Short mmCIF file of C-alpha atoms and ligand atoms in Angstrom, two decimals:
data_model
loop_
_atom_site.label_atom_id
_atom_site.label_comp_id
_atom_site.label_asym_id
_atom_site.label_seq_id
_atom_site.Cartn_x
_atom_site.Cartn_y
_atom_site.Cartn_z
CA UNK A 1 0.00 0.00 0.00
CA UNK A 2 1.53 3.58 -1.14
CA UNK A 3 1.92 6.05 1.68
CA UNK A 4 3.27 9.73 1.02
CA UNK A 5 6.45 9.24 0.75
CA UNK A 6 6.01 6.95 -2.53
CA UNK A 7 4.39 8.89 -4.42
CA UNK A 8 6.76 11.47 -6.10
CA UNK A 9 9.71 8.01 -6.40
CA UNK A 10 6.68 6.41 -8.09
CA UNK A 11 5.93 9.26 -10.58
CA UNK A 12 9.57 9.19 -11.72
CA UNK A 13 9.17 5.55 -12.59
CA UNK A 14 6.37 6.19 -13.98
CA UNK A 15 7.70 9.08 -16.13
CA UNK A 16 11.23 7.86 -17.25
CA UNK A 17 9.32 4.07 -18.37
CA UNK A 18 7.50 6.49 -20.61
CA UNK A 19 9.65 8.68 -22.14
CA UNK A 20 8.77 8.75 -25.71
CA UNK A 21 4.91 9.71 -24.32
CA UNK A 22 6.27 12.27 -21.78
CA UNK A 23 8.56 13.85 -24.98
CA UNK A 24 4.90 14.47 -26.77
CA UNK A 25 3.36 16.18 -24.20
CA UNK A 26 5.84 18.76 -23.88
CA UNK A 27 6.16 20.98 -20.20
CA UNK A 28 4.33 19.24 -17.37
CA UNK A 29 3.13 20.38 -14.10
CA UNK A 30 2.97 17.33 -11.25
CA UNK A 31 0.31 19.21 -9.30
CA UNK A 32 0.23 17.69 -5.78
CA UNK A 33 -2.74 18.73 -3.53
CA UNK A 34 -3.11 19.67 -0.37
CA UNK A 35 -4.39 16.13 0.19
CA UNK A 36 -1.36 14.83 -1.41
CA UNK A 37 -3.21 13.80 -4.63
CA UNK A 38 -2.02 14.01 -7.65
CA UNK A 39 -2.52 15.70 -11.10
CA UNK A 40 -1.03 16.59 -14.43
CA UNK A 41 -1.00 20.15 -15.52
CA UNK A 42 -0.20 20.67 -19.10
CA UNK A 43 -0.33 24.00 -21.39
CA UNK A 44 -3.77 23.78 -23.62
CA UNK A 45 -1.82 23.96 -26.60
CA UNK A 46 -0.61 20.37 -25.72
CA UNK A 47 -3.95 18.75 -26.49
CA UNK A 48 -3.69 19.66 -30.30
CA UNK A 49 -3.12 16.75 -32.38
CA UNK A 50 -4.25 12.79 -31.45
CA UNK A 51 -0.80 11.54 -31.09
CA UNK A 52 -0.61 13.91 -27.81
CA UNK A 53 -3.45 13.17 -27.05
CA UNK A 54 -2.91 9.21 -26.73
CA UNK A 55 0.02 9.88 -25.17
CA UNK A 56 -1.60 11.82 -22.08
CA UNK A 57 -3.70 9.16 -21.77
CA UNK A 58 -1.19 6.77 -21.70
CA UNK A 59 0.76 8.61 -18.71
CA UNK A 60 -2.73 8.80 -17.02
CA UNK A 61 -3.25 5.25 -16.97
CA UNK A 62 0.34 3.97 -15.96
CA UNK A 63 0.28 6.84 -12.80
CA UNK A 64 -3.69 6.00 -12.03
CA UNK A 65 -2.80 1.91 -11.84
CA UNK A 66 0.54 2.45 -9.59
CA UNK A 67 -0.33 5.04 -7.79
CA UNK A 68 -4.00 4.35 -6.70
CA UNK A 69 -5.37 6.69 -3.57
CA UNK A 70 -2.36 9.18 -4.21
CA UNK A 71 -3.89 10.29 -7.82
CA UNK A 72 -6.80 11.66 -9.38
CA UNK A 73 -8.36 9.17 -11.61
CA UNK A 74 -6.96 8.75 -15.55
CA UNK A 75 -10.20 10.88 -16.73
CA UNK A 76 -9.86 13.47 -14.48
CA UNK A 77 -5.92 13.37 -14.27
CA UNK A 78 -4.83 16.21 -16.65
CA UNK A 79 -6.02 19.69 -16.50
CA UNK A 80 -5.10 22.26 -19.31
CA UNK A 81 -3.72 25.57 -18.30
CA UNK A 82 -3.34 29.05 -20.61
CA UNK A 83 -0.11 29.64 -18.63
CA UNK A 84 2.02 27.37 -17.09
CA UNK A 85 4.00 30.15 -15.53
CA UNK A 86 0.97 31.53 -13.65
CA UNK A 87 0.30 28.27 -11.82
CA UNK A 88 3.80 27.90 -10.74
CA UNK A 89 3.56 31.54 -9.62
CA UNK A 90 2.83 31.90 -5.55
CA UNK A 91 2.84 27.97 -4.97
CA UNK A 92 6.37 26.37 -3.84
CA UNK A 93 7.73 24.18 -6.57
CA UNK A 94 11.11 22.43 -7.25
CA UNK A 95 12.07 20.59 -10.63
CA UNK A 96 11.83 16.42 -10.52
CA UNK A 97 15.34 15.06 -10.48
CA UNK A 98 16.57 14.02 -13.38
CA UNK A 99 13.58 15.10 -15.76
CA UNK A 100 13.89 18.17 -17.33
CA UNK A 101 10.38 19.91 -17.89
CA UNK A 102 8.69 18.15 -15.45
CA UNK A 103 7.91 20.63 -12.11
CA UNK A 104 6.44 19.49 -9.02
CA UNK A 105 3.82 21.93 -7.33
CA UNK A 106 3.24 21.12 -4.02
CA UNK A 107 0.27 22.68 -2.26
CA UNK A 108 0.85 23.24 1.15
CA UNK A 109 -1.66 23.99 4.21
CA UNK A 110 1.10 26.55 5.41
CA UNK A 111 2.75 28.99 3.57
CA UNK A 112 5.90 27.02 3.86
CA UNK A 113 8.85 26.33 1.38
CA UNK A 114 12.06 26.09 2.01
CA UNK A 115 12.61 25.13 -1.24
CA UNK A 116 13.30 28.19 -3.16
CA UNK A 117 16.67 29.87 -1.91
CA UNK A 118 15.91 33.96 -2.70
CA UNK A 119 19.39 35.19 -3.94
CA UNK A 120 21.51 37.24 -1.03
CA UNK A 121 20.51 40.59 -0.68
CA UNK A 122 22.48 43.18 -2.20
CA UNK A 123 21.47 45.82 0.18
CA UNK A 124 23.48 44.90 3.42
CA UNK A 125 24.71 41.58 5.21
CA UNK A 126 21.78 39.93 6.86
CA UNK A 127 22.43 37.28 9.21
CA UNK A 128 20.08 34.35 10.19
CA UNK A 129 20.49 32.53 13.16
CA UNK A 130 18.49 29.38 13.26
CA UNK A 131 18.24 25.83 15.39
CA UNK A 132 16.53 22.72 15.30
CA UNK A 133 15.57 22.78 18.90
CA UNK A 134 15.07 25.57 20.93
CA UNK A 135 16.62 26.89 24.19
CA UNK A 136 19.72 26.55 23.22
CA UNK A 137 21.37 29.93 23.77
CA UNK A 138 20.79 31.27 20.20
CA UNK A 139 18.73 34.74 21.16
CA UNK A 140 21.71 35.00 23.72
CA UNK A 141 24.50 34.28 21.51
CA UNK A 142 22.90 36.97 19.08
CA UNK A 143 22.55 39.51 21.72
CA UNK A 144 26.06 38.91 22.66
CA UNK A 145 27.17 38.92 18.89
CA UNK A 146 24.96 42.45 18.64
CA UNK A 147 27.45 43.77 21.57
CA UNK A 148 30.55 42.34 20.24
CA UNK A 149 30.17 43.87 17.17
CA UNK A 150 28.77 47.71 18.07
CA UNK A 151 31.93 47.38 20.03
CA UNK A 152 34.24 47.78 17.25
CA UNK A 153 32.07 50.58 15.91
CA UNK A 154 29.55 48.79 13.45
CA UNK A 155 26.26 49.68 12.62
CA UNK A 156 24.20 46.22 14.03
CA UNK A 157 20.50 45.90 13.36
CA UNK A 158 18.76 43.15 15.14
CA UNK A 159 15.40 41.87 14.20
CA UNK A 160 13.24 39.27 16.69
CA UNK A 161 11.78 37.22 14.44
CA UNK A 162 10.78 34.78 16.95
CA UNK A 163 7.13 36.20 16.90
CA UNK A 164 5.47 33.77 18.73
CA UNK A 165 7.95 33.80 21.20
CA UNK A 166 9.09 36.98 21.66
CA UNK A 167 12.23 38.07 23.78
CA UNK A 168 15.34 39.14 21.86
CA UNK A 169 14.71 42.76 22.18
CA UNK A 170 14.33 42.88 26.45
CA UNK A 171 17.95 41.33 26.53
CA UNK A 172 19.43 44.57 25.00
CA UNK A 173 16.22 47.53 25.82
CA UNK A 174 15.08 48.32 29.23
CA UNK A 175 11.00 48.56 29.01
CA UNK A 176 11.51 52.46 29.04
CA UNK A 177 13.42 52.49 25.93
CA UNK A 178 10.78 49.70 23.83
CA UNK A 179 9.55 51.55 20.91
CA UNK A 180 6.08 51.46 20.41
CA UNK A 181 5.72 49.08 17.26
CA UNK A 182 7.22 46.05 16.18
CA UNK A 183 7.24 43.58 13.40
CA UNK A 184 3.85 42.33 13.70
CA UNK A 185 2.40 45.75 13.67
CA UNK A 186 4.01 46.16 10.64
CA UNK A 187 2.95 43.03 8.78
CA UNK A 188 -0.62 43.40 9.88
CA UNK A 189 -1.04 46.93 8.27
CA UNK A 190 0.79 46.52 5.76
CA UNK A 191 -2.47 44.19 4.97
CA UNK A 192 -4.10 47.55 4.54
CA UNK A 193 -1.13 49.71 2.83
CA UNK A 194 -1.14 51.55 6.32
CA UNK A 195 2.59 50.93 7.60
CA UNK A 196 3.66 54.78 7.66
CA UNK A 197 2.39 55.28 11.47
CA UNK A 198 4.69 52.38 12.56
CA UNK A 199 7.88 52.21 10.76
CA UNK A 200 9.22 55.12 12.02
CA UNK A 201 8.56 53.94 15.93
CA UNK A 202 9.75 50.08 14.99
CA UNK A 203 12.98 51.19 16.06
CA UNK A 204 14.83 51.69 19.34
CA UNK A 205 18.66 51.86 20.23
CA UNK A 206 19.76 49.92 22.79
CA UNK A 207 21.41 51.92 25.75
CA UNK A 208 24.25 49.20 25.44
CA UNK A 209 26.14 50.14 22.29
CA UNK A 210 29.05 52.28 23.09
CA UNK A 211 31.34 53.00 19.69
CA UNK A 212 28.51 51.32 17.46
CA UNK A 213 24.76 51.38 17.42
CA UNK A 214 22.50 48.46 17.77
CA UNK A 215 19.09 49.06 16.48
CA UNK A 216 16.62 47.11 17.71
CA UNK A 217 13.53 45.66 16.19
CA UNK A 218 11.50 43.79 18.21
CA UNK A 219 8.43 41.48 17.61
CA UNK A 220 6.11 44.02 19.57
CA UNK A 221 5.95 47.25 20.45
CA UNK A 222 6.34 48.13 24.23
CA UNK A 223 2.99 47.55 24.99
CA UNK A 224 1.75 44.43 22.84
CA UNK A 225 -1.72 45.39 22.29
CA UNK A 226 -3.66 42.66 20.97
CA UNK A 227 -0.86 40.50 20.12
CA UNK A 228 -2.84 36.87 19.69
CA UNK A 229 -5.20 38.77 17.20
CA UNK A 230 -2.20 40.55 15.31
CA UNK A 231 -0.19 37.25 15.40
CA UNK A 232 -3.12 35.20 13.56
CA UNK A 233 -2.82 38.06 10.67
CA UNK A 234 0.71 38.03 10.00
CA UNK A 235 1.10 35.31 8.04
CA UNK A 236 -1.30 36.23 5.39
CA UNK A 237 -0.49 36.37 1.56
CA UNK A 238 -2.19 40.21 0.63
CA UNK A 239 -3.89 40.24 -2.40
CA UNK A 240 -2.59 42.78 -4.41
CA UNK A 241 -4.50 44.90 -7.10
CA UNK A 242 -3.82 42.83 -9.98
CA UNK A 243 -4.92 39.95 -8.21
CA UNK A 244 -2.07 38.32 -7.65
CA UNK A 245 -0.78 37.46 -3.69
CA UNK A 246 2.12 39.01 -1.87
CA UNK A 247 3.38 35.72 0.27
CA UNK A 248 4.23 37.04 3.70
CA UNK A 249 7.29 36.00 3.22
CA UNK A 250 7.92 38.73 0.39
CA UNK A 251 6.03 41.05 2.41
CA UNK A 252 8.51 40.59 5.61
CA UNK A 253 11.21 40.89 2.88
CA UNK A 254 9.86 44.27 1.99
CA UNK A 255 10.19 45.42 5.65
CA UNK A 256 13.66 44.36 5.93
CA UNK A 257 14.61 46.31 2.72
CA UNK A 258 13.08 49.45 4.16
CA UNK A 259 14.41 49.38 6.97
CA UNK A 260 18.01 48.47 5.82
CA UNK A 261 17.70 51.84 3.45
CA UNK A 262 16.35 54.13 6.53
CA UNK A 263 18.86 52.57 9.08
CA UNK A 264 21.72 51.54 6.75
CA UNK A 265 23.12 48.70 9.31
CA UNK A 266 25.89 47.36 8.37
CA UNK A 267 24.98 44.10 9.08
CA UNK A 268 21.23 42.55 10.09
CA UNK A 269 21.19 39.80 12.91
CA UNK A 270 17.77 38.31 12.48
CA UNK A 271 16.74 35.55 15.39
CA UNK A 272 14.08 33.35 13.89
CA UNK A 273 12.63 30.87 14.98
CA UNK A 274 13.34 27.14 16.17
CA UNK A 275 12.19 24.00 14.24
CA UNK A 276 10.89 23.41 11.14
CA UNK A 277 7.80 25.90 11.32
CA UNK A 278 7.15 28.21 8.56
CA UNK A 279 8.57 31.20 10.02
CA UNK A 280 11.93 29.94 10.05
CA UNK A 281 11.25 28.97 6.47
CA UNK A 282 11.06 32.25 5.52
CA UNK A 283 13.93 33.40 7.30
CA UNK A 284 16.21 30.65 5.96
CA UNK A 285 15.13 30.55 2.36
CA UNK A 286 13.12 33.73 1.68
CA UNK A 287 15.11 36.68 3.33
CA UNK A 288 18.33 36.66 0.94
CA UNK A 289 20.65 35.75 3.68
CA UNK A 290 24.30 35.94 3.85
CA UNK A 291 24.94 33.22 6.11
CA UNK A 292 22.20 30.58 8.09
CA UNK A 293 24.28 30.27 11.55
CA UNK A 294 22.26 26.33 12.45
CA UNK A 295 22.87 26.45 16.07
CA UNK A 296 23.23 22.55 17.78
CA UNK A 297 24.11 20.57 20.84
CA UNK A 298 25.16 17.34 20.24
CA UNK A 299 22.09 15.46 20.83
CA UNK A 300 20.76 12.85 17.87
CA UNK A 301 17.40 15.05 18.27
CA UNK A 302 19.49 17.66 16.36
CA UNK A 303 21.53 15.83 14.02
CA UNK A 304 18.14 14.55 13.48
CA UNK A 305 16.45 17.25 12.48
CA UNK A 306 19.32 19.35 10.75
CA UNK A 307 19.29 15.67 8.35
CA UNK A 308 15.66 16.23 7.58
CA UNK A 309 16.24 20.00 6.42
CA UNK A 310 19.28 19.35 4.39
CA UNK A 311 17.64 15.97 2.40
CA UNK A 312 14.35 18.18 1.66
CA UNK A 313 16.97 20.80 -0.02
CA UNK A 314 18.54 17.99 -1.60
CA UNK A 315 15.30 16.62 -2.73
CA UNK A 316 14.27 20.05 -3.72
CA UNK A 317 17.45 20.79 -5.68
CA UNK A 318 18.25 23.92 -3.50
CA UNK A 319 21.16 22.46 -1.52
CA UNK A 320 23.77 23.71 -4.11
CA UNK A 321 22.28 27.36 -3.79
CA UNK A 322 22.00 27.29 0.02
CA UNK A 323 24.96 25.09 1.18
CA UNK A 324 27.84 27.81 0.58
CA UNK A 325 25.67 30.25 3.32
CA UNK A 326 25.62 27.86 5.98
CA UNK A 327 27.44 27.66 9.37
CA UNK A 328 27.46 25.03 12.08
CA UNK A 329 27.54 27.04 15.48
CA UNK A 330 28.42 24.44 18.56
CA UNK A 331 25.73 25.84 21.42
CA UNK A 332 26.51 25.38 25.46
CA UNK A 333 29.91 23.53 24.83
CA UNK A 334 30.01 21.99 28.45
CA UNK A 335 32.48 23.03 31.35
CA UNK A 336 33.50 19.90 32.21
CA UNK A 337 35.32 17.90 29.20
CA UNK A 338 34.06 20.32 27.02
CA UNK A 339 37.38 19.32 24.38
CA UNK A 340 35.89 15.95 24.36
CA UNK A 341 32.02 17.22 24.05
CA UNK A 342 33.20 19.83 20.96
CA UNK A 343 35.45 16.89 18.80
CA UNK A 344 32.14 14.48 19.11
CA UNK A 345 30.47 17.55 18.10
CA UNK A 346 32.65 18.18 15.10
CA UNK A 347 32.78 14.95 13.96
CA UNK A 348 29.21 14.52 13.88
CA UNK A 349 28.67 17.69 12.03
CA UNK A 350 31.07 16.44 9.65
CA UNK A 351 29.41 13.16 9.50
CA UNK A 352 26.19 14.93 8.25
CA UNK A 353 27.66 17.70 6.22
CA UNK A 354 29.31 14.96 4.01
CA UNK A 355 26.32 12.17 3.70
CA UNK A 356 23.75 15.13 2.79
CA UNK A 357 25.98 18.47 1.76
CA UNK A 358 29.19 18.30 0.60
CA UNK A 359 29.97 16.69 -2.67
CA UNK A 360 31.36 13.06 -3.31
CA UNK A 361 34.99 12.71 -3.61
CA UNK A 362 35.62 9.56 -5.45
CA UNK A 363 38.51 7.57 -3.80
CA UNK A 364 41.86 8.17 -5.12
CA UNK A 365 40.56 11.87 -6.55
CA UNK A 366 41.20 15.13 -4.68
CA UNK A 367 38.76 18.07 -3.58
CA UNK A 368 39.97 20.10 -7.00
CA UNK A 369 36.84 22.36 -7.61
CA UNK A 370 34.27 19.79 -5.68
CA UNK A 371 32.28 21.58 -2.38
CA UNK A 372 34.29 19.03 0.14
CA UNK A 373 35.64 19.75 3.39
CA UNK A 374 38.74 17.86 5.33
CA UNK A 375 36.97 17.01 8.65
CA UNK A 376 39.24 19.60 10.58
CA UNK A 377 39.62 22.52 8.19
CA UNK A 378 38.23 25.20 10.42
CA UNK A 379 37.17 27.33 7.50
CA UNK A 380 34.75 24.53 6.74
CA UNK A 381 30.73 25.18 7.19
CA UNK A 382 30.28 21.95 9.63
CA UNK A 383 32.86 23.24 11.53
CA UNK A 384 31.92 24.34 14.54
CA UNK A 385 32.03 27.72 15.99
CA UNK A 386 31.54 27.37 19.53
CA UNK A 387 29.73 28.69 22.30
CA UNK A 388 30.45 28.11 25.94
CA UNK A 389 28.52 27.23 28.73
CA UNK A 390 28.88 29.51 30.88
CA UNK A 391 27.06 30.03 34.70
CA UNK A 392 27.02 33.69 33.95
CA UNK A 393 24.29 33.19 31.41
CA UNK A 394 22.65 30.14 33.04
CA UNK A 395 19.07 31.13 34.15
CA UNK A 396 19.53 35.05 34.68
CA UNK A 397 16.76 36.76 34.95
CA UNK A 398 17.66 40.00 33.05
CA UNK A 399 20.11 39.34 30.00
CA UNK A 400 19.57 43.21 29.60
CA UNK A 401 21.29 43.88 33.00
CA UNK A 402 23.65 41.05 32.59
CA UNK A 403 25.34 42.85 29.25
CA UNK A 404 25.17 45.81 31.21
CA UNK A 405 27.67 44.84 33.86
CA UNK A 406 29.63 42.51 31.14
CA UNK A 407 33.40 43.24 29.73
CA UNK A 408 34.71 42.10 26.47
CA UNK A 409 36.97 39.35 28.03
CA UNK A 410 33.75 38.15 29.41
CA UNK A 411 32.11 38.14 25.97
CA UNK A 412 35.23 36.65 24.18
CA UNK A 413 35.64 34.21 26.05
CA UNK A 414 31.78 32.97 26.01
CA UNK A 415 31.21 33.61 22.43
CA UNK A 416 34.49 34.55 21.08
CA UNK A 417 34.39 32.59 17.79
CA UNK A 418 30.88 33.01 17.04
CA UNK A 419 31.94 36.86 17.58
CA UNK A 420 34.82 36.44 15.12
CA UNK A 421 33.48 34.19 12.46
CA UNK A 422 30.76 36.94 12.32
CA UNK A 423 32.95 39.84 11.64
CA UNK A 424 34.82 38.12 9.22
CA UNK A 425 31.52 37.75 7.56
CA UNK A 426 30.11 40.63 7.45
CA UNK A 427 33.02 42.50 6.33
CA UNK A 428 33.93 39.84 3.54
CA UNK A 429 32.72 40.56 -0.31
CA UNK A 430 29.25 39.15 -1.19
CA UNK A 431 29.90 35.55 -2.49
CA UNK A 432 29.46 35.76 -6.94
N1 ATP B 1 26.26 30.47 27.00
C1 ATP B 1 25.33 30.19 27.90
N2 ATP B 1 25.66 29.52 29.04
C2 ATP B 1 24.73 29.21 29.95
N3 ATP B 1 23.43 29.52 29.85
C3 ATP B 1 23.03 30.18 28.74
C4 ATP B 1 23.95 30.54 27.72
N4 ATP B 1 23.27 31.18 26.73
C5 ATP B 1 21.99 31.21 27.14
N5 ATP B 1 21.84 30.64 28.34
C6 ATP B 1 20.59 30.48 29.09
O1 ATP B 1 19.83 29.47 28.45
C7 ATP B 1 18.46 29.80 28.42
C8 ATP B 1 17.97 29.85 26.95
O2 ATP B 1 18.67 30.88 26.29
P1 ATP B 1 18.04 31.63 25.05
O3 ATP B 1 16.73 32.20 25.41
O4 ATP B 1 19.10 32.54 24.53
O5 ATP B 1 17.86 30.39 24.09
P2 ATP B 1 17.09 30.31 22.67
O6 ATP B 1 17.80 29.27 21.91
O7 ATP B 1 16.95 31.65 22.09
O8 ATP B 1 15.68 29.76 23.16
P3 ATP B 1 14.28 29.80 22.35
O9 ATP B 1 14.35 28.72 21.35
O10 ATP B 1 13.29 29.55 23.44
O11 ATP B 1 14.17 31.17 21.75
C9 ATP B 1 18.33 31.12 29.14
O12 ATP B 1 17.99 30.87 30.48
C10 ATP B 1 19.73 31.72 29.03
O13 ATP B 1 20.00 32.61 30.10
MG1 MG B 2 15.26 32.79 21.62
#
């Protein structure tokens, strides 16, 4: 009995036995519903002569008898479309492996993707700093970061994307200083073309930069308002005049791009959030990011998790666009045999990075041109960056008052080469 996860391996079969037919009909959409049925989509002009015609029907048949539940049936199989274009347009899509033309559709309840890879922005660094699990240090380790870096006189902009669970911006604002609007203001007027009133009080700066300036963005203003009701709103597609949507992913893009010409950071630090939700979609795939810092402990959870991310790119075809912006960032590297805790660490990035990332080195060949990392080249993207544990940080109540007392020993030896690997970042050239 087919289950999910055999239909698109069946449809390939299906396809490549039937070449000659699939050559006749020209482009095809696999259209897969949000009940994980499927359908043909093919441009109207395909239906023109018999011999296309019997060869639709052919295709029809062989996916209806193999793939049963998982399809519509042959007579209702193929629909005919103007535009093929249009009905790729606003739904994620990816091309099937190893057949050119063919384009799977896939019709999600969310407004997830994470399978187109928006090019890096060219209007400033952003950084995104992601993990599998949460509570792992990460809106710490950005705060810190934030400090580190207004320290040596940079612009820093940091955005808490973590809208459902909000925090980022109390770690470097006292309440006083919490500007009235946040993100999800923004998103839910810009619903109604009405952002004007908030984006100029989105912004605070925190009374912890010295040299540098960190502006803050946070997820709310100071006071939240009706935060459940804005929250349900903010991930709404807008429907623009023409008809066509705005995802909210584009629409969060938008806002960063504003804000990156009003402000002009020199680098963004955006915290999204953890897990595979659709937020963090967005902030991985959507946002044009420099570099994706994956925070992880060494727990099989994460490997876990990181393995199911990095397959869906593969299976998606992204991973070669993605792959060069990623960074493996060690969280809470223990106190006690923490050399011990970071090699297993290291090693089991590598493990992953090379089943699922890197390319294949055939034995007896040498890296030459190939995306392939030795296991202990520290320039390498499974490489770990660590971050200590440290009972400074462990369960404080105010992070805000924390960085106020803090010195830069302190904070380099905590986060020191999370600190550096970001400034080497964010000052290097945009990757061609
Ligand atoms: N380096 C550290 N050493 C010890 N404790 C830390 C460290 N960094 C953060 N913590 C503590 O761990 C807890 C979680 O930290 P934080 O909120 O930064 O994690 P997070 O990954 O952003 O969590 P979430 O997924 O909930 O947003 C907090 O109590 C924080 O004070
Ligand atoms: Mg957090």
């Amino acid at each position: 009995m087919n289950t999910f996860d055999h239909v698109l391996p069946i449809v390939k079969d299906v396809l490549k036995e039937h070449r000659l037919q699939l050559e006749k009909v020209g482009e095809v959409i696999i259209n897969r519903d949000l009940n994980g049925r499927i359908r043909l989509v093919l441009s109207n002009t395909s239906a023109d002569t018999d011999q296309t015609k019997s060869a639709m029907t052919t295709l029809a048949q062989a996916l209806s008898s193999r793939l049963g539940l998982h399809c519509f049936p042959p007579e209702d199989m193929v629909l005919f479309e103007t535009s093929l274009e249009a009905v790729l347009q606003d739904a994620p899509h990816f091309q099937l492996e190893d057949l050119p033309g063919v384009t799977v559709v896939d019709r999600l309840a969310t407004d997830t993707d994470w399978s187109i890879i928006s090019p890096i922005s060219t209007l400033g660094s952003r950084i995104v700093f992601f993990s599998i699990k949460g509570g792992v240090g990460r809106s710490t380790a950005l705060a810190a970061a934030a400090w580190s870096l207004a320290q040596t006189g940079k612009k820093v902009m940091v955005l808490d994307l973590d809208l459902e669970s909000p925090g980022l911006s109390s770690s470097l604002l006292p309440d006083e200083l919490r500007p009235s609007y946040g993100i999800t203001d923004w998103l839910v007027e810009d619903l109604l073309d009405n952002t004007s009133p908030v984006f100029e009080s989105m912004v605070a700066i925190s009374n912890l930069s010295h040299d540098g300036e960190i502006f803050v963005v946070p997820a709310h203003g100071k006071n939240p308002g009706e935060y459940v009701a804005k929250l349900g709103r903010v991930w709404m597609s807008k429907v623009k005049e023409d008809g066509s949507y705005d995802r909210w992913s584009s629409r969060l893009n938008r806002l960063l791009d504003q804000l990156q010409a009003r402000w002009q950071p020199d680098v963004m630090l955006i915290d999204c959030r953890a897990g595979i939700d659709e937020v963090a979609s967005a902030c991985i795939t959507d946002l044009g990011a420099k570099s994706i810092l994956l925070f992880a402990l060494d727990s099989e959870q994460t490997w876990e998790g990181y393995r199911i991310l990095f397959q869906h790119w593969r299976r998606t075809g992204v991973v070669l666009s993605i792959r060069e912006r990623l960074q493996l960032v060690g969280a809470m590297i223990p106190e006690i045999e923490g050399a011990d805790y970071r090699d297993a660490l290291g090693e089991h990035s590598w493990n992953l990075f090379t089943e699922e990332i890197y390319d294949e080195i055939p034995a007896g060949e040498t890296t030459g041109d190939r995306f392939s990392y030795d296991q202990h080249d520290e320039s390498a993207p499974h490489f770990p960056w660590t971050i200590k544990w440290h009972r400074g940080f462990a369960a404080v109540r105010s992070v805000h008052s924390r960085f106020q007392q803090i010195d830069p020993d302190e904070v380099n030896t905590i986060f020191g080469p999370l600190v550096h690997g970001l400034q080497t970042i964010s000052e290097s050239e945009e990757p061609a």
